[in-house]
Amino acid sequence: MSIQPGHRKRVKHVEHPGHVRELTFSCYQRRPLLDDDWRREQLSVAITRALARYPWRLAAFVYMPEHVHLLVYPTTAPADVSRLLFAVKRPVSYRVKQRLADSGDPILRDLTVRQRPGRTTFRFWQEGPGYDRNLAEPEAVLAAIDYLHRNPVSRGLCQRARDYRWSSARWYESNGVAVDPALPPLAKLPAAFLHEA
């Protein structure tokens, strides 16, 4: 089956009360657009505002240069994860576009794509919702957190997970004591996911 022009794959978000969600979304064409502190700070602001607006809590995260991992869980049922993603991604894209336009940065041209004849759009994020996985078992949740925190080490961005600022690793290592005001607020996992292995 061929995909028609303009057609894109859609991820079906499956809402299961009590499940932790592992969300991954990428920058446009997997470019390293999050290699800049100002852009990462804008992402933190957007996540913080989205968490205040929608019934989700952030359990873990990491911002890699070309993609983002968020581990979230709902505080009420039902909770629409697509609204959360929209509230995170759209303001970042808007602010970055404005900054690029104000500074005359040539990357603005590279990130402006032709959507159809006569219409262009700015793309900071890869089109679509990204990757979404429901995690129901404590072992799967803890493995996902470990994976997120090891990601910068595996990529050579730091020697120890706690040394990478744009991650929740330091917060976990300090039992929630190390709080960086430039990062989004974290919440402890629900008790069902905190049993001893």
C-alpha positions in Angstrom: 0.0 0.0 0.0 1.4 3.4 -0.9 1.0 6.4 1.2 -0.7 9.3 -0.7 1.0 12.7 -0.7 -0.1 14.7 2.3 -1.0 11.5 4.2 0.8 10.9 7.4 0.9 8.0 9.9 -1.2 8.6 12.9 -0.4 7.2 16.4 -3.5 6.1 18.2 -3.3 7.2 21.8 -4.7 4.5 24.0 -5.9 5.9 27.3 -5.7 3.4 30.2 -6.3 4.9 33.7 -3.4 4.2 36.0 -0.8 3.7 33.2 2.3 5.7 33.0 3.0 7.0 29.5 6.3 7.2 27.8 6.2 9.9 25.2 8.9 10.6 22.6 8.9 13.3 20.0 11.6 14.6 17.7 12.7 17.8 16.2 12.1 18.3 12.5 14.1 15.9 10.4 15.8 14.8 13.7 17.9 17.9 13.5 19.7 18.9 16.8 17.5 21.9 17.4 17.6 21.4 21.2 21.3 21.9 21.4 20.7 25.5 22.6 20.0 26.4 26.3 17.4 29.0 25.4 15.4 26.5 23.4 15.6 23.9 26.1 14.4 26.6 28.6 11.4 27.3 26.4 10.6 23.6 26.4 10.7 23.6 30.2 8.4 26.6 30.3 6.0 24.9 27.9 6.0 21.6 29.8 5.4 23.5 33.2 2.5 25.4 31.8 1.0 22.3 30.1 1.2 20.4 33.4 -0.5 23.2 35.2 -3.3 23.2 32.6 -4.0 19.5 32.1 -4.4 16.6 34.5 -0.9 15.1 34.1 2.2 14.8 36.2 5.8 14.5 35.0 7.6 11.5 36.5 10.9 11.7 34.4 12.3 13.4 31.3 15.3 14.0 29.2 15.9 16.5 26.4 18.3 15.2 23.9 19.6 17.4 21.1 17.1 16.1 18.5 14.4 14.5 20.6 12.5 14.6 23.9 11.4 11.8 26.2 8.7 12.5 28.8 7.3 10.0 31.3 3.9 11.2 32.5 0.9 9.9 34.4 -2.7 11.2 34.6 -4.2 12.5 37.8 -7.7 12.0 36.5 -9.5 9.7 34.1 -9.9 10.3 31.2 -6.9 12.4 30.4 -6.1 13.3 26.8 -2.4 13.0 26.1 -2.7 14.6 22.7 -3.8 17.9 24.4 -0.8 17.7 26.6 1.5 17.2 23.6 0.0 20.1 21.7 0.3 22.4 24.7 4.0 21.5 25.0 5.0 21.5 21.3 3.1 24.5 19.9 4.4 27.3 22.2 8.0 26.1 21.8 7.7 26.1 18.0 6.1 29.6 18.1 8.7 31.1 20.3 11.6 29.6 18.4 10.1 30.8 15.1 9.8 34.4 16.5 13.4 34.4 17.8 14.8 33.1 14.5 12.8 35.7 12.6 13.9 38.5 14.9 17.5 37.6 14.6 17.4 36.9 10.8 18.8 33.4 11.4 19.1 31.5 8.1 17.9 28.2 9.7 14.4 29.8 9.6 14.3 29.2 5.9 15.4 25.5 6.4 12.6 24.9 8.9 9.9 26.6 6.7 8.4 23.9 4.5 6.0 24.0 1.6 2.8 22.4 2.8 0.9 22.8 -0.5 1.1 25.2 -3.4 1.0 28.7 -2.0 1.2 27.7 1.6 4.2 27.2 3.9 4.6 26.3 7.5 7.3 26.4 10.1 8.4 23.1 11.5 10.4 22.9 14.7 9.0 19.4 15.6 8.7 16.4 13.3 5.1 16.2 12.1 2.8 13.8 14.1 2.5 12.8 17.7 5.7 10.9 18.0 6.1 7.7 19.9 3.7 6.8 22.8 3.9 3.7 25.0 1.6 2.7 27.9 3.5 1.3 30.9 1.5 -0.7 33.4 4.1 -2.7 35.2 6.4 -1.2 37.8 9.4 -2.9 36.2 8.7 -1.4 32.8 8.3 2.1 34.4 11.6 1.8 36.3 13.4 0.5 33.2 12.0 3.4 31.1 13.3 5.9 33.7 16.7 4.2 33.7 16.8 4.3 29.9 15.9 8.0 29.8 18.6 8.9 32.4 21.3 6.8 30.6 20.5 8.3 27.2 22.9 11.3 27.5 25.7 9.1 28.8 25.2 6.6 26.0 25.5 9.4 23.5 28.6 10.9 25.1 27.0 14.1 26.3 28.1 13.5 29.9 30.0 10.9 32.0 27.4 10.4 34.6 23.6 10.8 34.2 23.3 13.2 37.1 25.8 15.6 35.3 23.4 16.2 32.4 21.3 19.2 33.3 18.4 18.6 30.9 17.2 15.5 32.6 15.5 14.3 35.8 18.4 12.1 36.8 19.8 14.5 39.4 16.3 14.9 41.0 16.1 11.1 41.3 19.6 10.7 42.6 18.9 13.3 45.3 15.5 11.9 46.2 13.8 15.0 45.0 16.0 17.5 46.8 18.0 18.8 43.8 15.5 21.1 42.1 16.6 23.2 39.1 14.2 26.2 38.5 15.0 26.0 34.8 13.5 22.5 34.6 9.8 21.4 34.7 8.4 20.2 38.1 8.6 16.5 38.8 6.1 14.4 40.8 6.8 11.2 42.6 5.4 8.1 40.9 2.1 6.7 42.2 2.6 4.2 45.0 1.8 1.2 42.7 5.0 1.9 40.8 7.3 2.2 43.8 7.7 -1.3 45.0 11.1 -2.8 45.6 12.3 -5.0 42.8 
